[in-house]
PDB file of C-alpha atoms in Angstrom:
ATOM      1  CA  UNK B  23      31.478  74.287   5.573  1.00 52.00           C
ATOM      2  CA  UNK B  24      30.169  71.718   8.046  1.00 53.00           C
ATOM      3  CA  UNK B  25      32.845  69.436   9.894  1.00 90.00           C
ATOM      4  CA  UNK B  26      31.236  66.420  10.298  1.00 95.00           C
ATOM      5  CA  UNK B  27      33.999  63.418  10.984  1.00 95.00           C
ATOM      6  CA  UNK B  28      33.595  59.583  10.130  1.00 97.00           C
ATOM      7  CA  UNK B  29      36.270  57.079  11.079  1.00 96.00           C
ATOM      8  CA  UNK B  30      36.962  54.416   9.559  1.00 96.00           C
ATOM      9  CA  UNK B  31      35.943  55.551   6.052  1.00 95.00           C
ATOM     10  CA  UNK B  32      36.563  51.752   4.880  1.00 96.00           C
ATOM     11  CA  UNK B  33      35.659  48.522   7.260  1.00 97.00           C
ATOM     12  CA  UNK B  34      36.377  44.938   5.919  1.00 97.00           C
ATOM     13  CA  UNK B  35      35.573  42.627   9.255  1.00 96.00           C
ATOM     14  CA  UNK B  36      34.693  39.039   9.670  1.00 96.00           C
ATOM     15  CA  UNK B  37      31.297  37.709  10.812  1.00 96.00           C
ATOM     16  CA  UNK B  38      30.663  37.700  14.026  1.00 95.00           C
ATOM     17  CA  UNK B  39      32.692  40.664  14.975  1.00 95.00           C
ATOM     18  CA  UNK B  40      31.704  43.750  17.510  1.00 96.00           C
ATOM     19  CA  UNK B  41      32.342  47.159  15.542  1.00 96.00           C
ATOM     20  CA  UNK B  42      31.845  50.572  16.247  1.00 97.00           C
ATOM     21  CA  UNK B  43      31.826  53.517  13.608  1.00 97.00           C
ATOM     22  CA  UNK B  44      32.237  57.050  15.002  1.00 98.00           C
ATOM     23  CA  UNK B  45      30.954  59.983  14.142  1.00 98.00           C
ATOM     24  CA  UNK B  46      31.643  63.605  15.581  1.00 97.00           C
ATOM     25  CA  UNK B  47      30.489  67.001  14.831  1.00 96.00           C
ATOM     26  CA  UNK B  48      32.682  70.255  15.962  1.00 94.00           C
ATOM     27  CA  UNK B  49      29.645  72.433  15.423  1.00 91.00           C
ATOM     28  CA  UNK B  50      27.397  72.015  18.711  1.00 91.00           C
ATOM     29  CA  UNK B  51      24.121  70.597  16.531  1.00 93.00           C
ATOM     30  CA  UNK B  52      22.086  69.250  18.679  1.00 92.00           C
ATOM     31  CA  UNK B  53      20.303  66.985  16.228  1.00 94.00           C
ATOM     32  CA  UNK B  54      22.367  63.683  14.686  1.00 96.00           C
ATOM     33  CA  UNK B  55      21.451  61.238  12.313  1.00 95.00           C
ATOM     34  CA  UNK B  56      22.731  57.821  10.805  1.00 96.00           C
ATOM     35  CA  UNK B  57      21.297  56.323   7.562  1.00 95.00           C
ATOM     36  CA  UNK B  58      22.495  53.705   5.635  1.00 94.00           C
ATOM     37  CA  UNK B  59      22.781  53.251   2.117  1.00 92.00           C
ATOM     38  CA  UNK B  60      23.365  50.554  -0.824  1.00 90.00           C
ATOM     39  CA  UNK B  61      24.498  51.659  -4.568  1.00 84.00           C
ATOM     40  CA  UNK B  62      20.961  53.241  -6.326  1.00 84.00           C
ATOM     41  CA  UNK B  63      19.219  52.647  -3.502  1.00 87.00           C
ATOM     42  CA  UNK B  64      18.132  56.173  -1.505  1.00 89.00           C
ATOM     43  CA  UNK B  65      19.206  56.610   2.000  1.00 91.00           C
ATOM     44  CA  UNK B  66      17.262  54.950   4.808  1.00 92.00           C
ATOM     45  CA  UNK B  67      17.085  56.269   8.496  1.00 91.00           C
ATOM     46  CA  UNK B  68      18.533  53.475  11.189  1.00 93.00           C
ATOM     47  CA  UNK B  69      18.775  55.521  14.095  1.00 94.00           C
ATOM     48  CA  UNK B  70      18.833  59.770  15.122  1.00 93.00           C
ATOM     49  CA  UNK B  71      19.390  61.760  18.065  1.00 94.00           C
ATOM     50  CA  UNK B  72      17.506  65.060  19.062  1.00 92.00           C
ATOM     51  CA  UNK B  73      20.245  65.835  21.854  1.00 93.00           C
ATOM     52  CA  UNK B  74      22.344  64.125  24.599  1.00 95.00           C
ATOM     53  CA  UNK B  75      21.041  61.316  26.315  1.00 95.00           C
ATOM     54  CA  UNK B  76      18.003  61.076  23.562  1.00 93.00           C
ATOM     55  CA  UNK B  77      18.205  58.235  20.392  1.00 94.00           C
ATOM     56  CA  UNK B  78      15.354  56.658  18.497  1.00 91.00           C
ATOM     57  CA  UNK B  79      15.335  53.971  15.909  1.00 90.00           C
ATOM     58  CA  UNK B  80      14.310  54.747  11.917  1.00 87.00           C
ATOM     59  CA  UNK B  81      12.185  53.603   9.568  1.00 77.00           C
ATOM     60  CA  UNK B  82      15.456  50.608   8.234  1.00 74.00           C
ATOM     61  CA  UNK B  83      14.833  48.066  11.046  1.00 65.00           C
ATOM     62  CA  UNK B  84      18.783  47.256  12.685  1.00 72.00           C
ATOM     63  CA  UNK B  85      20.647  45.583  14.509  1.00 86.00           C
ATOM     64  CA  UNK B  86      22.637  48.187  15.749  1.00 92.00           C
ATOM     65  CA  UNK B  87      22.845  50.597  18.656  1.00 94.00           C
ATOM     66  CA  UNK B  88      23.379  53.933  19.443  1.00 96.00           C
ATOM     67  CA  UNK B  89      24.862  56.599  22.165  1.00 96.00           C
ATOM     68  CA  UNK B  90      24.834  60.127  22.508  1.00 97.00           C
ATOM     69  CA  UNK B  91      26.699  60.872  25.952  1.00 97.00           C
ATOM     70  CA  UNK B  92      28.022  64.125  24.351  1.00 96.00           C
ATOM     71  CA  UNK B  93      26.589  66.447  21.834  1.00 95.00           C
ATOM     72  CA  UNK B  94      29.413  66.094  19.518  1.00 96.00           C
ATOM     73  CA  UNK B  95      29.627  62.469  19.167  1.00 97.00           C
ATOM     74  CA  UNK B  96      27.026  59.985  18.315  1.00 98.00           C
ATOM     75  CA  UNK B  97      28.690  56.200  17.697  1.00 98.00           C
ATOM     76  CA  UNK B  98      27.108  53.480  16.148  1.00 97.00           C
ATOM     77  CA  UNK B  99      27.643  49.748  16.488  1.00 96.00           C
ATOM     78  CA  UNK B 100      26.899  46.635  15.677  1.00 93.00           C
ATOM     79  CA  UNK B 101      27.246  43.660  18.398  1.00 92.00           C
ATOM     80  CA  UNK B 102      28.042  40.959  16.118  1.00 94.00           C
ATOM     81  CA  UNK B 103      28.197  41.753  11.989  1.00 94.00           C
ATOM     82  CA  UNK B 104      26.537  40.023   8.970  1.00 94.00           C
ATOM     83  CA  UNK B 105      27.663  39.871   5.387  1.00 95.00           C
ATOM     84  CA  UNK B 106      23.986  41.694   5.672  1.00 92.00           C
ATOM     85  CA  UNK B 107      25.469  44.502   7.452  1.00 94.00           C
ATOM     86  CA  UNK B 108      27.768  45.433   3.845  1.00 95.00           C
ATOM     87  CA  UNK B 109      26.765  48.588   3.279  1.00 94.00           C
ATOM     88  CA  UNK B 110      27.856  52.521   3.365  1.00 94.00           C
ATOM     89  CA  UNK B 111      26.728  54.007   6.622  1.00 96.00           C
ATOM     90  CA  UNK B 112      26.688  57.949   6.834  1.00 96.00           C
ATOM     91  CA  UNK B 113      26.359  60.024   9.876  1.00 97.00           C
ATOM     92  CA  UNK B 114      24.654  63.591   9.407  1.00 97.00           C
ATOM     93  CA  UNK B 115      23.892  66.530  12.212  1.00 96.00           C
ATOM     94  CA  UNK B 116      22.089  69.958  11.809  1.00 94.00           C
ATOM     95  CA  UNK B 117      21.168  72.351  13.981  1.00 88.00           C
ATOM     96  CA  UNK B 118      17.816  73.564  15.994  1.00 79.00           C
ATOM     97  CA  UNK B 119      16.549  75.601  13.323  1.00 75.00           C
ATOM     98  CA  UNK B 120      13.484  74.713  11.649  1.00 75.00           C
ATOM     99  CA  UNK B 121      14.504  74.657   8.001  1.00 87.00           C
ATOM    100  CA  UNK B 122      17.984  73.653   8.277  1.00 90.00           C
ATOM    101  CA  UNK B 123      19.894  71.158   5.950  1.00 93.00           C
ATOM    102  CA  UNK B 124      21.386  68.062   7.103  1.00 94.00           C
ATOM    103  CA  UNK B 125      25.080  68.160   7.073  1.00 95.00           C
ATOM    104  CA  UNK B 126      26.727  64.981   5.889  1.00 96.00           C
ATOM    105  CA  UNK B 127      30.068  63.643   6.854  1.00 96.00           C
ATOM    106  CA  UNK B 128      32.324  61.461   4.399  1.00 95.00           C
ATOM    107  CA  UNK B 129      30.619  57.605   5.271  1.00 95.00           C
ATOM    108  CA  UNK B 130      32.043  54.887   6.013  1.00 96.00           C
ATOM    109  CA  UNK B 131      32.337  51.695   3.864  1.00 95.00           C
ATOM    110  CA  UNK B 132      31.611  48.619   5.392  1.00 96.00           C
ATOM    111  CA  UNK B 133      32.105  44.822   4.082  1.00 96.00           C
ATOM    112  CA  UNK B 134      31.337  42.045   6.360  1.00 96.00           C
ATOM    113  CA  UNK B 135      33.236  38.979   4.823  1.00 96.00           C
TER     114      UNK B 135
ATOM    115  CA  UNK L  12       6.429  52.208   0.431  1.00 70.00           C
ATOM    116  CA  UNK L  13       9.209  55.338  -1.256  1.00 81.00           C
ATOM    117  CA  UNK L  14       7.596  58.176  -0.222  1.00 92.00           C
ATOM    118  CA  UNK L  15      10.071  60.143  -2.692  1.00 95.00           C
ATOM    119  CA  UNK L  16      10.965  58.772  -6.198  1.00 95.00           C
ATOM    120  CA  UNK L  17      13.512  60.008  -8.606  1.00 96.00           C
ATOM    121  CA  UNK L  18      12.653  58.370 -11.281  1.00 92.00           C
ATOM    122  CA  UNK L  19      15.423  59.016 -13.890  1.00 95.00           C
ATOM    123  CA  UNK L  20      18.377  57.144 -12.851  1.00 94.00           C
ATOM    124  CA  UNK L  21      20.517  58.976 -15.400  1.00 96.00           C
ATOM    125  CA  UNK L  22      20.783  62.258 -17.346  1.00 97.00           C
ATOM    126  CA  UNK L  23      23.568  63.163 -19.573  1.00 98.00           C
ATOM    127  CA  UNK L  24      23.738  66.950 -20.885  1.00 98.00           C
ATOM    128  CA  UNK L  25      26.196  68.891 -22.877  1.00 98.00           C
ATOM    129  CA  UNK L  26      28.001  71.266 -21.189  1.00 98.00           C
ATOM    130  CA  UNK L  27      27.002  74.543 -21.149  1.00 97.00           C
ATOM    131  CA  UNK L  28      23.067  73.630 -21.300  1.00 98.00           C
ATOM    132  CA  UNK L  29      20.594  73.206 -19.149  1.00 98.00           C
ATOM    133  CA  UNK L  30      20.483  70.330 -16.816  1.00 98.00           C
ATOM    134  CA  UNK L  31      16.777  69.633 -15.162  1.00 98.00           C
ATOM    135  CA  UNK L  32      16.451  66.877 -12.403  1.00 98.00           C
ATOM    136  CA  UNK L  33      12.933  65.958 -11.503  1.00 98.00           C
ATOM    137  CA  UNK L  34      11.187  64.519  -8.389  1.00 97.00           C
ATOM    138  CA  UNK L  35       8.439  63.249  -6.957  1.00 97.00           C
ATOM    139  CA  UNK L  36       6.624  62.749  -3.699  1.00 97.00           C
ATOM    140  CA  UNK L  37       3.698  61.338  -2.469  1.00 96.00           C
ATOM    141  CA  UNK L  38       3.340  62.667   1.193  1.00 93.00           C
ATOM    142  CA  UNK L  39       1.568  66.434   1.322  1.00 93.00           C
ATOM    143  CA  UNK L  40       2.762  66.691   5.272  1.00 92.00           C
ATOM    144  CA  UNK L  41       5.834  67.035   3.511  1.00 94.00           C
ATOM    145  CA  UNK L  42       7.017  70.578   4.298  1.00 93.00           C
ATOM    146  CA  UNK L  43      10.831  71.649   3.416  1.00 95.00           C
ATOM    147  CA  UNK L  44      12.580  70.070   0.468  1.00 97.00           C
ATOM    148  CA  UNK L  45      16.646  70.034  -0.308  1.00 97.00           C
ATOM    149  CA  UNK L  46      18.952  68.689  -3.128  1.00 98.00           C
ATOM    150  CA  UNK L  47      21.839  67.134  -2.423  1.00 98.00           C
ATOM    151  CA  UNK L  48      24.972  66.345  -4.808  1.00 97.00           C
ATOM    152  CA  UNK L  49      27.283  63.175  -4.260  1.00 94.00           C
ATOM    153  CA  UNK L  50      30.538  61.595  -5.584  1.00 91.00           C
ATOM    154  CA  UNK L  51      31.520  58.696  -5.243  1.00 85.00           C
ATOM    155  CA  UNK L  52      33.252  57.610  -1.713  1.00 81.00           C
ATOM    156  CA  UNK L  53      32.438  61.074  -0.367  1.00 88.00           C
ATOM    157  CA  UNK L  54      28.819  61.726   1.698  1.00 92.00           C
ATOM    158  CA  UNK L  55      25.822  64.018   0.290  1.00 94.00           C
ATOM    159  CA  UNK L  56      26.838  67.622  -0.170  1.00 95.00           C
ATOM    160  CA  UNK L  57      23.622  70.117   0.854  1.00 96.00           C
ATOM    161  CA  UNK L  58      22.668  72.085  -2.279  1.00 97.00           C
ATOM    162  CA  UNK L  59      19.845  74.158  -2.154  1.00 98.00           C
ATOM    163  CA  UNK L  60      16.805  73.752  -0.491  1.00 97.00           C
ATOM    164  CA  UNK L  61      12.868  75.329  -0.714  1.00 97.00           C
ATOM    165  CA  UNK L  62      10.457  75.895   1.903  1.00 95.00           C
ATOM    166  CA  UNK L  63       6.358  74.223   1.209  1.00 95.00           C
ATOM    167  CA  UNK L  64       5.663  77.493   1.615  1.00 95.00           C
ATOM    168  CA  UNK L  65       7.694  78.756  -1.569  1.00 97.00           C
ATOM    169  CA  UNK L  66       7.452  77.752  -5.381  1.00 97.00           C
ATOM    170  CA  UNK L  67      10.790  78.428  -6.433  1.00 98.00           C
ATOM    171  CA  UNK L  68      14.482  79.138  -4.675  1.00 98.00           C
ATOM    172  CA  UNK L  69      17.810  80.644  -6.713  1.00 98.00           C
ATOM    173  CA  UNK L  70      20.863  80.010  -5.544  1.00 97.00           C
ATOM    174  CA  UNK L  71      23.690  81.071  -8.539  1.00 97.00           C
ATOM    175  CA  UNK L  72      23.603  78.845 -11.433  1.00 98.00           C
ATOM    176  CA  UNK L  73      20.980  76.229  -8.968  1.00 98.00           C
ATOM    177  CA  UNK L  74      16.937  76.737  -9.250  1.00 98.00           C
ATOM    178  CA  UNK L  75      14.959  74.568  -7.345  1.00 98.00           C
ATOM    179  CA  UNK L  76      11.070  74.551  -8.093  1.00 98.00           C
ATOM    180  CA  UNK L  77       8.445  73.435  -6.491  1.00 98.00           C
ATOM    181  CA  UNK L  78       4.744  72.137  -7.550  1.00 97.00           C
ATOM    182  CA  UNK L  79       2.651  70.996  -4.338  1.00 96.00           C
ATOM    183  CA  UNK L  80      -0.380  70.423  -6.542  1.00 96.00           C
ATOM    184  CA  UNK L  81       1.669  67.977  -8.532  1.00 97.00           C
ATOM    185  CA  UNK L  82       3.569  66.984  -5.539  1.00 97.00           C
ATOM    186  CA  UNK L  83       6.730  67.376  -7.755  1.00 98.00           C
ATOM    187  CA  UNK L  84      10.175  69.269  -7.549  1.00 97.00           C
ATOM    188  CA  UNK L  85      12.494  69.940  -9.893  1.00 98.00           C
ATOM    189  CA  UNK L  86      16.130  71.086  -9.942  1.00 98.00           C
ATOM    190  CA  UNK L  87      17.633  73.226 -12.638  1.00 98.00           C
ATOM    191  CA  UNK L  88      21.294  73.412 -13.153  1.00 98.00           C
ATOM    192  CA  UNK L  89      22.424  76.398 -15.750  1.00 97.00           C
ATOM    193  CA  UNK L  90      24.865  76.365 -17.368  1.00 98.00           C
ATOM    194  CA  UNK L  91      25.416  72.679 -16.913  1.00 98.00           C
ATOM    195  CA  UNK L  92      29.402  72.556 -16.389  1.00 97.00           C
ATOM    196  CA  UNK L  93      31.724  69.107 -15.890  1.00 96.00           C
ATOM    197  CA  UNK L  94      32.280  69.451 -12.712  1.00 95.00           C
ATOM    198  CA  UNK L  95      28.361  68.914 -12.585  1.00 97.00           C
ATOM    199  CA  UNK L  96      28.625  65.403 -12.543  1.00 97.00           C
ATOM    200  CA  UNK L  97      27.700  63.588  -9.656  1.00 96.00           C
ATOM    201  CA  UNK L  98      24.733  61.452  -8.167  1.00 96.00           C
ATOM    202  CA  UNK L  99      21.908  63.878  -7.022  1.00 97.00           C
ATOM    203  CA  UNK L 100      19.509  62.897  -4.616  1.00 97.00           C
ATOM    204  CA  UNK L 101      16.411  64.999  -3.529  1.00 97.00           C
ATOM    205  CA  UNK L 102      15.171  65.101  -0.152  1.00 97.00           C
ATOM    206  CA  UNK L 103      11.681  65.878   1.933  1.00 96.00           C
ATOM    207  CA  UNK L 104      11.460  66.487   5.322  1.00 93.00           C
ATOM    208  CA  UNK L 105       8.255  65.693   7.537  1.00 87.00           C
ATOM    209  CA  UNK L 106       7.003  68.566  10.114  1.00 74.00           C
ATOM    210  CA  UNK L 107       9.217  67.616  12.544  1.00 69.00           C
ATOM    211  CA  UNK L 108      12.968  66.231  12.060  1.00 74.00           C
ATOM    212  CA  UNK L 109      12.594  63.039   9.747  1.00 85.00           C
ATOM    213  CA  UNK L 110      14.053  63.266   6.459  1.00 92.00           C
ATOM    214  CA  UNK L 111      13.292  60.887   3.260  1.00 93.00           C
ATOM    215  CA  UNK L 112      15.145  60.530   0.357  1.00 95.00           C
ATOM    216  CA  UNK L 113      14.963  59.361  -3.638  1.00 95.00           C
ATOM    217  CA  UNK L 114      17.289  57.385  -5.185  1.00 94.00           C
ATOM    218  CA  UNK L 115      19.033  59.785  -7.026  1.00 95.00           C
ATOM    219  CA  UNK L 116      19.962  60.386 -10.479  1.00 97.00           C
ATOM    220  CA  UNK L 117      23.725  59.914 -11.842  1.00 97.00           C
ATOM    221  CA  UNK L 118      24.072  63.334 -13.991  1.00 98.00           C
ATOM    222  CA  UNK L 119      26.800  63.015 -16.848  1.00 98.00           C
ATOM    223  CA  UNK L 120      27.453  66.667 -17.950  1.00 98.00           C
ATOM    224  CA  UNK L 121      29.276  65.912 -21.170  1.00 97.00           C
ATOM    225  CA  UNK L 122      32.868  68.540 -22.760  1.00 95.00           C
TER     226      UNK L 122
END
């Protein structure tokens, strides 16, 4: 089973407001992904890592920004939220491998009031 | 433009019976497909997965087929049990590391 962590799992923040959502993986993947995704919508790409010191953005334009200082932990945040920014934002990591599945950790749920 | 499409939103099935989710895709660089199962409040769990190089992968009571001609996959759940139900979202990955996903499709699997 892949331990992937997200903290918070809920968010409820004013506009205007600087937040960071963590993510860390215990498994040594080198790759690391973030997408975002609304109820019955599918799951877009914002950002992904292919190892330390290497981030791209997605295909979902955003406003947010990423690190990856250490190969376990790849943070996202936002420099000043939106009630746009409502969402569920899940983190996701695999390893080198060609064919390998993304493993997904729990999200986290946030509103922007 | 969605580059995969589920296009059933919902399937309900009695239990014990066959369950078949179907997708779609529209890019042929396309080259390693997965399923993925979700519940609500709680992130995609992997499923299964098939290779482009494959037509059909068996995992225990999970099938997954693929059609390139018909650039369509299809998951097959048998028997269908309760604990079945759950949002299931297919997935396509591009040569290379970028994954795309449908919508998913809520699956009722009915006592």
């Amino acid at each position: 089973e892949a331990d992937i962590y997200q903290t918070p799992r809920y968010l409820v923040i004013g506009t205007g407001k600087k937040i960071t959502l963590e993510c860390s993986q215990t498994m040594g993947h080198d790759k690391m992904y973030w997408y975002q995704q609304d109820p019955g919508m599918e799951l877009h790409l914002i950002h992904y890592s292919y190892g330390v010191n290497s981030t791209e953005k997605g295909d979902l334009s955003s406003e947010s920004t990423v690190s990856r200082i250490r190969t376990e932990h790849f943070p996202l945040t936002l420099e000043s939220a939106r009630p746009s920014h409502t969402s569920q934002y899940l983190c996701a990591s695999r390893p080198g491998q060609t064919n390998s599945p993304l493993h997904f950790g729990n999200g986290t749920r946030l509103t922007v009031t | 433009d969605q580059q995969v499409k589920q296009n059933s939103p919902s399937l309900s099935v009695q239990e014990g019976r066959i369950s078949i989710l179907n997708c779609d895709y529209t890019n042929s660089m396309f080259d390693y497909f997965l399923w993925y199962k979700k519940y609500p409040a709680e992130g995609p769990t992997f499923l299964i997965s098939i290779s482009s190089i494959k037509d059909k992968n068996e995992d225990g009571r999970f099938t997954v087929f693929l059609n390139k001609s018909a650039k369509h996959l299809s998951l097959h759940i048998v028997p269908s049990q309760p604990g079945d139900s759950a949002v299931y979202f297919c997935a396509a990955r591009l040569t290379g590391n970028q994954f795309y996903f449908g919508t998913g499709t809520s699956l009722t699997v009915i006592p």
